[in-house]
PDB file of C-alpha atoms in Angstrom:
ATOM      1  CA  LYS Z  16      -0.012  -0.019   0.023  1.00 45.00           C
ATOM      2  CA  MET Z  17       2.837   2.354   0.875  1.00 46.00           C
ATOM      3  CA  LEU Z  18       4.495   1.798  -2.554  1.00 47.00           C
ATOM      4  CA  ALA Z  19       1.179   2.259  -4.358  1.00 48.00           C
ATOM      5  CA  ARG Z  20       0.607   5.683  -2.798  1.00 48.00           C
ATOM      6  CA  PHE Z  21       4.251   6.841  -3.365  1.00 50.00           C
ATOM      7  CA  PRO Z  22       3.641   8.530  -6.815  1.00 50.00           C
ATOM      8  CA  ASP Z  23       0.939  10.698  -5.191  1.00 51.00           C
ATOM      9  CA  PHE Z  24       3.512  11.829  -2.615  1.00 48.00           C
ATOM     10  CA  LEU Z  25       5.988  12.775  -5.310  1.00 50.00           C
ATOM     11  CA  GLN Z  26       3.400  14.874  -7.158  1.00 48.00           C
ATOM     12  CA  ASN Z  27       2.661  16.855  -3.986  1.00 47.00           C
ATOM     13  CA  LEU Z  28       6.313  17.703  -3.314  1.00 44.00           C
ATOM     14  CA  HIS Z  29       6.836  21.530  -3.364  1.00 39.00           C
ATOM     15  CA  ILE Z  30       9.966  22.129  -5.342  1.00 36.00           C
ATOM     16  CA  MET Z  31      12.142  25.188  -4.506  1.00 33.00           C
ATOM     17  CA  ASN Z  32      14.666  27.011  -6.769  1.00 36.00           C
ATOM     18  CA  ILE Z  33      18.080  25.528  -7.379  1.00 38.00           C
ATOM     19  CA  THR Z  34      20.393  26.686  -4.588  1.00 35.00           C
ATOM     20  CA  ASN Z  35      23.515  24.523  -4.700  1.00 40.00           C
ATOM     21  CA  ASN Z  36      23.957  22.869  -8.019  1.00 45.00           C
ATOM     22  CA  GLN Z  37      27.535  21.615  -8.111  1.00 56.00           C
ATOM     23  CA  ASN Z  38      27.475  20.223 -11.632  1.00 80.00           C
ATOM     24  CA  ASN Z  39      25.678  22.031 -14.436  1.00 91.00           C
ATOM     25  CA  SER Z  40      25.828  19.090 -16.870  1.00 95.00           C
ATOM     26  CA  ILE Z  41      22.454  17.655 -17.887  1.00 96.00           C
ATOM     27  CA  VAL Z  42      21.346  14.607 -20.018  1.00 97.00           C
ATOM     28  CA  LEU Z  43      17.989  14.808 -21.746  1.00 97.00           C
ATOM     29  CA  TYR Z  44      15.974  11.629 -22.338  1.00 96.00           C
ATOM     30  CA  ALA Z  45      12.689  11.396 -24.225  1.00 95.00           C
ATOM     31  CA  ARG Z  46      10.498   8.356 -24.926  1.00 93.00           C
ATOM     32  CA  ILE Z  47       7.196   7.546 -26.685  1.00 91.00           C
ATOM     33  CA  SER Z  48       5.542   4.177 -26.843  1.00 84.00           C
ATOM     34  CA  LYS Z  49       4.831   4.103 -30.580  1.00 78.00           C
ATOM     35  CA  VAL Z  50       5.910   5.984 -33.679  1.00 64.00           C
ATOM     36  CA  LYS Z  51       2.384   7.314 -34.045  1.00 63.00           C
ATOM     37  CA  HIS Z  52       2.030   8.498 -30.474  1.00 58.00           C
ATOM     38  CA  THR Z  53      -1.318   9.221 -28.884  1.00 58.00           C
ATOM     39  CA  ALA Z  54      -2.653  12.675 -28.044  1.00 58.00           C
ATOM     40  CA  LYS Z  55      -1.848  11.965 -24.412  1.00 62.00           C
ATOM     41  CA  GLU Z  56       1.862  11.561 -25.213  1.00 71.00           C
ATOM     42  CA  LEU Z  57       4.171  14.534 -25.892  1.00 86.00           C
ATOM     43  CA  SER Z  58       6.238  13.947 -28.996  1.00 90.00           C
ATOM     44  CA  LEU Z  59       9.943  13.220 -28.772  1.00 93.00           C
ATOM     45  CA  ASP Z  60      10.831  16.622 -30.196  1.00 93.00           C
ATOM     46  CA  ASN Z  61       8.561  18.460 -27.780  1.00 94.00           C
ATOM     47  CA  GLN Z  62      10.000  16.557 -24.793  1.00 95.00           C
ATOM     48  CA  ILE Z  63      13.525  17.433 -25.816  1.00 95.00           C
ATOM     49  CA  SER Z  64      12.576  21.038 -26.543  1.00 95.00           C
ATOM     50  CA  LEU Z  65      11.189  21.396 -23.010  1.00 95.00           C
ATOM     51  CA  GLY Z  66      14.329  19.864 -21.610  1.00 96.00           C
ATOM     52  CA  GLU Z  67      16.527  22.307 -23.588  1.00 96.00           C
ATOM     53  CA  LYS Z  68      14.455  25.312 -22.449  1.00 96.00           C
ATOM     54  CA  TRP Z  69      14.540  24.122 -18.805  1.00 95.00           C
ATOM     55  CA  ALA Z  70      18.324  23.602 -19.004  1.00 95.00           C
ATOM     56  CA  LYS Z  71      18.934  27.100 -20.454  1.00 95.00           C
ATOM     57  CA  ALA Z  72      16.684  28.752 -17.913  1.00 94.00           C
ATOM     58  CA  ASN Z  73      18.490  27.012 -14.982  1.00 92.00           C
ATOM     59  CA  GLY Z  74      22.063  27.373 -16.224  1.00 93.00           C
ATOM     60  CA  PHE Z  75      22.649  23.790 -17.326  1.00 95.00           C
ATOM     61  CA  ASN Z  76      24.897  22.548 -20.167  1.00 96.00           C
ATOM     62  CA  VAL Z  77      23.331  19.736 -22.253  1.00 97.00           C
ATOM     63  CA  ILE Z  78      25.943  16.952 -22.676  1.00 97.00           C
ATOM     64  CA  GLY Z  79      23.697  14.284 -24.157  1.00 97.00           C
ATOM     65  CA  ILE Z  80      20.343  13.814 -25.864  1.00 97.00           C
ATOM     66  CA  PHE Z  81      18.686  10.382 -26.040  1.00 97.00           C
ATOM     67  CA  ARG Z  82      15.450   9.605 -27.845  1.00 95.00           C
ATOM     68  CA  GLU Z  83      13.567   6.275 -27.871  1.00 93.00           C
ATOM     69  CA  VAL Z  84      10.409   4.698 -29.311  1.00 92.00           C
ATOM     70  CA  ALA Z  85       9.777   1.776 -27.000  1.00 87.00           C
ATOM     71  CA  SER Z  86       7.416   0.356 -24.372  1.00 80.00           C
ATOM     72  CA  ALA Z  87       8.268   1.096 -20.764  1.00 71.00           C
ATOM     73  CA  LYS Z  88       7.592  -2.521 -19.669  1.00 71.00           C
ATOM     74  CA  LYS Z  89      11.296  -3.456 -19.550  1.00 73.00           C
ATOM     75  CA  THR Z  90      14.201  -1.140 -18.881  1.00 73.00           C
ATOM     76  CA  SER Z  91      16.520  -3.774 -20.294  1.00 74.00           C
ATOM     77  CA  THR Z  92      14.951  -3.400 -23.749  1.00 79.00           C
ATOM     78  CA  ARG Z  93      15.546   0.347 -23.868  1.00 90.00           C
ATOM     79  CA  PRO Z  94      19.291   0.772 -24.759  1.00 92.00           C
ATOM     80  CA  GLN Z  95      18.991   4.550 -25.103  1.00 95.00           C
ATOM     81  CA  PHE Z  96      17.709   4.954 -21.549  1.00 94.00           C
ATOM     82  CA  LEU Z  97      20.471   2.708 -20.239  1.00 94.00           C
ATOM     83  CA  GLU Z  98      23.039   4.795 -22.074  1.00 95.00           C
ATOM     84  CA  ALA Z  99      21.514   8.008 -20.705  1.00 96.00           C
ATOM     85  CA  VAL Z 100      21.658   6.711 -17.094  1.00 95.00           C
ATOM     86  CA  LYS Z 101      25.186   5.476 -17.725  1.00 95.00           C
ATOM     87  CA  LEU Z 102      26.302   8.968 -18.889  1.00 97.00           C
ATOM     88  CA  VAL Z 103      24.583  10.643 -15.921  1.00 96.00           C
ATOM     89  CA  LYS Z 104      26.387   8.419 -13.456  1.00 95.00           C
ATOM     90  CA  LYS Z 105      29.765   8.728 -15.197  1.00 95.00           C
ATOM     91  CA  GLU Z 106      29.614  12.577 -15.356  1.00 95.00           C
ATOM     92  CA  LYS Z 107      27.690  13.029 -12.068  1.00 94.00           C
ATOM     93  CA  ALA Z 108      25.154  14.887 -14.188  1.00 95.00           C
ATOM     94  CA  THR Z 109      21.450  15.477 -13.977  1.00 94.00           C
ATOM     95  CA  LEU Z 110      18.937  13.322 -15.859  1.00 95.00           C
ATOM     96  CA  PHE Z 111      16.004  15.272 -17.333  1.00 96.00           C
ATOM     97  CA  LEU Z 112      12.679  13.485 -17.920  1.00 94.00           C
ATOM     98  CA  TYR Z 113       9.443  15.105 -19.101  1.00 93.00           C
ATOM     99  CA  GLN Z 114       7.611  12.652 -16.826  1.00 88.00           C
ATOM    100  CA  LEU Z 115       8.793   9.964 -14.461  1.00 83.00           C
ATOM    101  CA  SER Z 116       6.845   7.433 -16.641  1.00 84.00           C
ATOM    102  CA  ARG Z 117       9.086   8.346 -19.639  1.00 90.00           C
ATOM    103  CA  GLY Z 118      12.018   6.741 -17.867  1.00 88.00           C
ATOM    104  CA  PHE Z 119      10.630   4.271 -15.324  1.00 84.00           C
ATOM    105  CA  ARG Z 120       8.249   1.400 -15.782  1.00 79.00           C
ATOM    106  CA  SER Z 121       6.990   1.345 -12.195  1.00 76.00           C
ATOM    107  CA  THR Z 122       7.358   3.036  -8.790  1.00 72.00           C
ATOM    108  CA  LEU Z 123       9.802   0.314  -7.693  1.00 73.00           C
ATOM    109  CA  ASN Z 124      11.823   0.765 -10.904  1.00 80.00           C
ATOM    110  CA  SER Z 125      12.049   4.529 -10.286  1.00 79.00           C
ATOM    111  CA  ILE Z 126      13.191   3.918  -6.725  1.00 77.00           C
ATOM    112  CA  GLU Z 127      15.928   1.467  -7.849  1.00 82.00           C
ATOM    113  CA  ILE Z 128      17.300   3.595 -10.724  1.00 87.00           C
ATOM    114  CA  SER Z 129      16.989   6.924  -8.747  1.00 83.00           C
ATOM    115  CA  ASP Z 130      18.952   5.329  -5.909  1.00 82.00           C
ATOM    116  CA  GLU Z 131      21.662   4.314  -8.376  1.00 89.00           C
ATOM    117  CA  ILE Z 132      21.913   7.819  -9.792  1.00 90.00           C
ATOM    118  CA  ASN Z 133      21.994   9.327  -6.323  1.00 85.00           C
ATOM    119  CA  LYS Z 134      24.807   6.991  -5.106  1.00 88.00           C
ATOM    120  CA  ALA Z 135      26.869   7.897  -8.257  1.00 92.00           C
ATOM    121  CA  GLY Z 136      26.548  11.564  -7.386  1.00 91.00           C
ATOM    122  CA  GLY Z 137      24.004  12.404 -10.085  1.00 92.00           C
ATOM    123  CA  ASN Z 138      20.677  14.187  -9.948  1.00 90.00           C
ATOM    124  CA  LEU Z 139      17.182  13.827 -11.363  1.00 91.00           C
ATOM    125  CA  VAL Z 140      14.672  16.337 -12.865  1.00 91.00           C
ATOM    126  CA  SER Z 141      11.154  15.357 -13.772  1.00 88.00           C
ATOM    127  CA  TYR Z 142       9.416  18.274 -15.528  1.00 90.00           C
ATOM    128  CA  SER Z 143       5.738  17.221 -15.075  1.00 86.00           C
ATOM    129  CA  GLU Z 144       6.012  16.136 -11.445  1.00 79.00           C
ATOM    130  CA  ASP Z 145       8.172  19.227 -10.745  1.00 80.00           C
ATOM    131  CA  ILE Z 146      10.883  17.041  -9.165  1.00 80.00           C
ATOM    132  CA  ASN Z 147      14.351  18.502  -8.939  1.00 82.00           C
ATOM    133  CA  SER Z 148      16.926  16.705  -6.765  1.00 76.00           C
ATOM    134  CA  ASN Z 149      19.242  19.718  -6.838  1.00 72.00           C
ATOM    135  CA  SER Z 150      16.829  21.577  -4.599  1.00 75.00           C
ATOM    136  CA  PRO Z 151      16.324  21.028  -0.821  1.00 75.00           C
ATOM    137  CA  SER Z 152      13.007  19.308  -1.366  1.00 71.00           C
ATOM    138  CA  GLY Z 153      14.535  17.318  -4.225  1.00 68.00           C
ATOM    139  CA  LYS Z 154      17.225  16.116  -1.856  1.00 70.00           C
ATOM    140  CA  LEU Z 155      14.391  14.983   0.424  1.00 76.00           C
ATOM    141  CA  TYR Z 156      13.090  12.996  -2.528  1.00 71.00           C
ATOM    142  CA  PHE Z 157      16.441  11.197  -2.902  1.00 65.00           C
ATOM    143  CA  THR Z 158      16.546  10.546   0.868  1.00 72.00           C
ATOM    144  CA  ILE Z 159      13.164   8.901   0.713  1.00 77.00           C
ATOM    145  CA  ILE Z 160      14.127   7.012  -2.416  1.00 67.00           C
ATOM    146  CA  SER Z 161      17.244   5.622  -0.692  1.00 61.00           C
ATOM    147  CA  ALA Z 162      15.222   4.571   2.332  1.00 72.00           C
ATOM    148  CA  MET Z 163      12.552   2.890   0.156  1.00 72.00           C
ATOM    149  CA  ALA Z 164      15.208   1.043  -1.852  1.00 62.00           C
ATOM    150  CA  GLN Z 165      16.764  -0.272   1.398  1.00 71.00           C
ATOM    151  CA  PHE Z 166      13.286  -1.204   2.645  1.00 75.00           C
ATOM    152  CA  GLU Z 167      12.541  -3.105  -0.552  1.00 71.00           C
ATOM    153  CA  ARG Z 168      15.853  -4.965  -0.367  1.00 67.00           C
ATOM    154  CA  GLU Z 169      15.111  -6.081   3.141  1.00 77.00           C
ATOM    155  CA  ILE Z 170      11.566  -7.182   2.242  1.00 78.00           C
ATOM    156  CA  ILE Z 171      12.972  -9.286  -0.671  1.00 72.00           C
ATOM    157  CA  GLY Z 172      15.522 -10.780   1.733  1.00 74.00           C
ATOM    158  CA  LEU Z 173      12.758 -11.784   4.181  1.00 76.00           C
ATOM    159  CA  ARG Z 174      10.642 -13.250   1.383  1.00 73.00           C
ATOM    160  CA  THR Z 175      13.631 -15.296   0.127  1.00 69.00           C
ATOM    161  CA  LYS Z 176      14.393 -16.500   3.657  1.00 71.00           C
ATOM    162  CA  ASP Z 177      10.733 -17.490   4.210  1.00 67.00           C
ATOM    163  CA  ALA Z 178      10.627 -19.257   0.865  1.00 64.00           C
ATOM    164  CA  LEU Z 179      13.766 -21.290   1.605  1.00 64.00           C
ATOM    165  CA  ALA Z 180      12.422 -22.241   5.004  1.00 66.00           C
ATOM    166  CA  HIS Z 181       9.171 -23.427   3.456  1.00 62.00           C
ATOM    167  CA  LYS Z 182      11.041 -25.482   0.849  1.00 59.00           C
ATOM    168  CA  LYS Z 183      13.216 -27.009   3.554  1.00 59.00           C
ATOM    169  CA  ALA Z 184      10.135 -27.855   5.694  1.00 59.00           C
ATOM    170  CA  THR Z 185       8.316 -29.510   2.778  1.00 56.00           C
ATOM    171  CA  GLY Z 186      11.414 -31.472   1.653  1.00 55.00           C
ATOM    172  CA  ALA Z 187      11.981 -29.517  -1.533  1.00 56.00           C
ATOM    173  CA  LYS Z 188      15.414 -29.326  -2.989  1.00 56.00           C
ATOM    174  CA  LEU Z 189      17.115 -25.946  -2.201  1.00 54.00           C
ATOM    175  CA  GLY Z 190      19.754 -25.990  -5.003  1.00 60.00           C
ATOM    176  CA  GLY Z 191      22.910 -27.650  -6.191  1.00 68.00           C
ATOM    177  CA  THR Z 192      23.193 -31.095  -7.712  1.00 81.00           C
ATOM    178  CA  VAL Z 193      20.776 -33.928  -7.016  1.00 85.00           C
ATOM    179  CA  PRO Z 194      22.416 -36.224  -4.398  1.00 87.00           C
ATOM    180  CA  TYR Z 195      23.189 -39.876  -5.069  1.00 91.00           C
ATOM    181  CA  GLY Z 196      20.202 -42.073  -4.169  1.00 91.00           C
ATOM    182  CA  PHE Z 197      17.586 -39.529  -5.307  1.00 90.00           C
ATOM    183  CA  ARG Z 198      15.962 -37.996  -8.343  1.00 89.00           C
ATOM    184  CA  LEU Z 199      14.306 -34.595  -8.588  1.00 86.00           C
ATOM    185  CA  ILE Z 200      10.547 -34.257  -9.115  1.00 84.00           C
ATOM    186  CA  LYS Z 201      10.364 -31.165 -11.244  1.00 78.00           C
ATOM    187  CA  VAL Z 202       6.739 -30.362 -10.533  1.00 78.00           C
ATOM    188  CA  THR Z 203       7.057 -30.211  -6.769  1.00 74.00           C
ATOM    189  CA  GLY Z 204      10.842 -29.615  -6.423  1.00 73.00           C
ATOM    190  CA  LYS Z 205      11.091 -32.455  -3.994  1.00 80.00           C
ATOM    191  CA  LEU Z 206      13.494 -35.390  -3.990  1.00 82.00           C
ATOM    192  CA  ALA Z 207      12.320 -39.015  -4.543  1.00 88.00           C
ATOM    193  CA  LYS Z 208      14.361 -42.063  -3.614  1.00 91.00           C
ATOM    194  CA  ILE Z 209      15.922 -44.313  -6.245  1.00 92.00           C
ATOM    195  CA  LYS Z 210      15.655 -47.859  -4.929  1.00 93.00           C
ATOM    196  CA  LYS Z 211      18.888 -49.268  -6.524  1.00 93.00           C
ATOM    197  CA  GLU Z 212      20.989 -46.353  -5.448  1.00 93.00           C
ATOM    198  CA  GLN Z 213      19.519 -46.413  -1.907  1.00 93.00           C
ATOM    199  CA  GLU Z 214      20.582 -50.090  -1.736  1.00 94.00           C
ATOM    200  CA  VAL Z 215      24.124 -49.096  -2.690  1.00 94.00           C
ATOM    201  CA  ILE Z 216      24.138 -46.366   0.014  1.00 94.00           C
ATOM    202  CA  SER Z 217      23.081 -49.047   2.580  1.00 94.00           C
ATOM    203  CA  ARG Z 218      26.110 -51.110   1.531  1.00 94.00           C
ATOM    204  CA  LEU Z 219      28.422 -48.118   1.739  1.00 94.00           C
ATOM    205  CA  LEU Z 220      27.331 -47.394   5.289  1.00 94.00           C
ATOM    206  CA  TYR Z 221      27.737 -51.044   6.317  1.00 94.00           C
ATOM    207  CA  TYR Z 222      31.265 -51.322   4.848  1.00 94.00           C
ATOM    208  CA  ARG Z 223      32.268 -48.053   6.468  1.00 93.00           C
ATOM    209  CA  LYS Z 224      30.932 -49.311   9.806  1.00 93.00           C
ATOM    210  CA  GLU Z 225      33.030 -52.399   9.283  1.00 93.00           C
ATOM    211  CA  GLY Z 226      36.156 -50.244   9.015  1.00 94.00           C
ATOM    212  CA  TRP Z 227      36.619 -50.109   5.282  1.00 95.00           C
ATOM    213  CA  SER Z 228      38.488 -47.073   3.926  1.00 95.00           C
ATOM    214  CA  TYR Z 229      36.831 -44.818   1.356  1.00 95.00           C
ATOM    215  CA  ARG Z 230      39.412 -45.890  -1.199  1.00 95.00           C
ATOM    216  CA  LYS Z 231      38.672 -49.647  -0.620  1.00 95.00           C
ATOM    217  CA  ILE Z 232      34.931 -49.038  -1.010  1.00 94.00           C
ATOM    218  CA  ALA Z 233      35.519 -47.069  -4.207  1.00 94.00           C
ATOM    219  CA  GLU Z 234      37.628 -49.924  -5.628  1.00 94.00           C
ATOM    220  CA  MET Z 235      34.875 -52.447  -4.717  1.00 94.00           C
ATOM    221  CA  LEU Z 236      32.242 -50.361  -6.534  1.00 95.00           C
ATOM    222  CA  ASN Z 237      34.415 -50.071  -9.659  1.00 94.00           C
ATOM    223  CA  SER Z 238      35.168 -53.824  -9.641  1.00 94.00           C
ATOM    224  CA  GLU Z 239      31.420 -54.597  -9.551  1.00 93.00           C
ATOM    225  CA  ASN Z 240      30.716 -52.072 -12.286  1.00 93.00           C
ATOM    226  CA  ILE Z 241      28.151 -50.211 -10.157  1.00 93.00           C
ATOM    227  CA  PRO Z 242      27.417 -46.947 -11.941  1.00 92.00           C
ATOM    228  CA  SER Z 243      28.003 -43.660 -10.181  1.00 91.00           C
ATOM    229  CA  LYS Z 244      25.646 -40.687 -10.499  1.00 88.00           C
ATOM    230  CA  THR Z 245      27.648 -39.235 -13.415  1.00 87.00           C
ATOM    231  CA  GLY Z 246      28.522 -42.578 -14.936  1.00 88.00           C
ATOM    232  CA  LYS Z 247      32.184 -42.022 -14.288  1.00 90.00           C
ATOM    233  CA  GLU Z 248      34.683 -43.971 -12.147  1.00 93.00           C
ATOM    234  CA  TRP Z 249      34.246 -44.044  -8.371  1.00 94.00           C
ATOM    235  CA  TYR Z 250      36.748 -42.162  -6.242  1.00 94.00           C
ATOM    236  CA  ALA Z 251      37.372 -42.148  -2.504  1.00 93.00           C
ATOM    237  CA  ASN Z 252      36.209 -38.503  -2.157  1.00 94.00           C
ATOM    238  CA  THR Z 253      32.958 -39.327  -3.944  1.00 93.00           C
ATOM    239  CA  VAL Z 254      32.277 -42.246  -1.606  1.00 94.00           C
ATOM    240  CA  ARG Z 255      33.141 -40.093   1.407  1.00 95.00           C
ATOM    241  CA  LYS Z 256      30.663 -37.424   0.407  1.00 93.00           C
ATOM    242  CA  ILE Z 257      27.804 -39.883  -0.202  1.00 94.00           C
ATOM    243  CA  ILE Z 258      28.392 -41.589   3.188  1.00 93.00           C
ATOM    244  CA  LEU Z 259      28.564 -38.255   5.113  1.00 93.00           C
ATOM    245  CA  GLU Z 260      25.355 -37.056   3.480  1.00 90.00           C
ATOM    246  CA  ALA Z 261      23.607 -40.302   4.274  1.00 90.00           C
ATOM    247  CA  GLU Z 262      24.757 -40.162   7.908  1.00 89.00           C
ATOM    248  CA  LYS Z 263      23.531 -36.617   8.143  1.00 86.00           C
ATOM    249  CA  ARG Z 264      20.065 -37.607   6.812  1.00 82.00           C
ATOM    250  CA  LEU Z 265      19.880 -40.426   9.299  1.00 81.00           C
ATOM    251  CA  LYS Z 266      20.588 -38.130  12.209  1.00 79.00           C
ATOM    252  CA  ILE Z 267      17.860 -35.715  11.042  1.00 67.00           C
ATOM    253  CA  THR Z 268      15.419 -38.616  10.715  1.00 65.00           C
ATOM    254  CA  GLU Z 269      16.302 -39.841  14.223  1.00 61.00           C
ATOM    255  CA  LYS Z 270      15.793 -36.357  15.696  1.00 58.00           C
ATOM    256  CA  ALA Z 271      12.390 -36.109  13.942  1.00 53.00           C
ATOM    257  CA  VAL Z 272      11.299 -39.453  15.438  1.00 53.00           C
ATOM    258  CA  ILE Z 273      12.368 -38.442  18.960  1.00 54.00           C
TER     259      ILE Z 273
END
């Protein structure tokens, strides 16, 4: 809910005059969704023209102009925008947009990219929303943006942690290779036992308990032509890993029963 209401907050920011601009370089970016833009969209030329007039009125030097005809759905499919942001960060310049929606696909996207620009020492101006990060209230915008970005990262971290805990609790595989003795059920992400390989594991545990070395067990498996998980030759280290994992699973099972 807080993220959904954030654009309204931005539109209500009262922007003051520029008081301490340390870099007068500005990069202009304009975008329309289609070549034949709708009446609701300002043309590329008009967006750039507004940017040039704003820059001149506020003492900025235009160092780059980028135009693009593309949907805002994915930032990654808009090379001109990526180049504009890259130049802004490199030169610690100001990025000019006619509207926030010209550059960003969503509130979250605006938070992420604005935070990147801020950390690189750059600034942001959005003409329609009257946002200017060179001004005191604009600096407040970047302060809030940074806090929101950190908040979102922490939320994602919690979601990831909860998701992993749920997978672990339901027996789903958490990543890495499928262990010997099991196969992965793609639909559920859980592991299912392979009878023949489980029988081999039982033998490995028995021989180890009898005092056999990992090397001796590997030689026995090779002599009996028992296939490994990869189909390659058995090695002492492979046998050791399988036995340790099996012993660990047995301990977990025993604790669950108790």
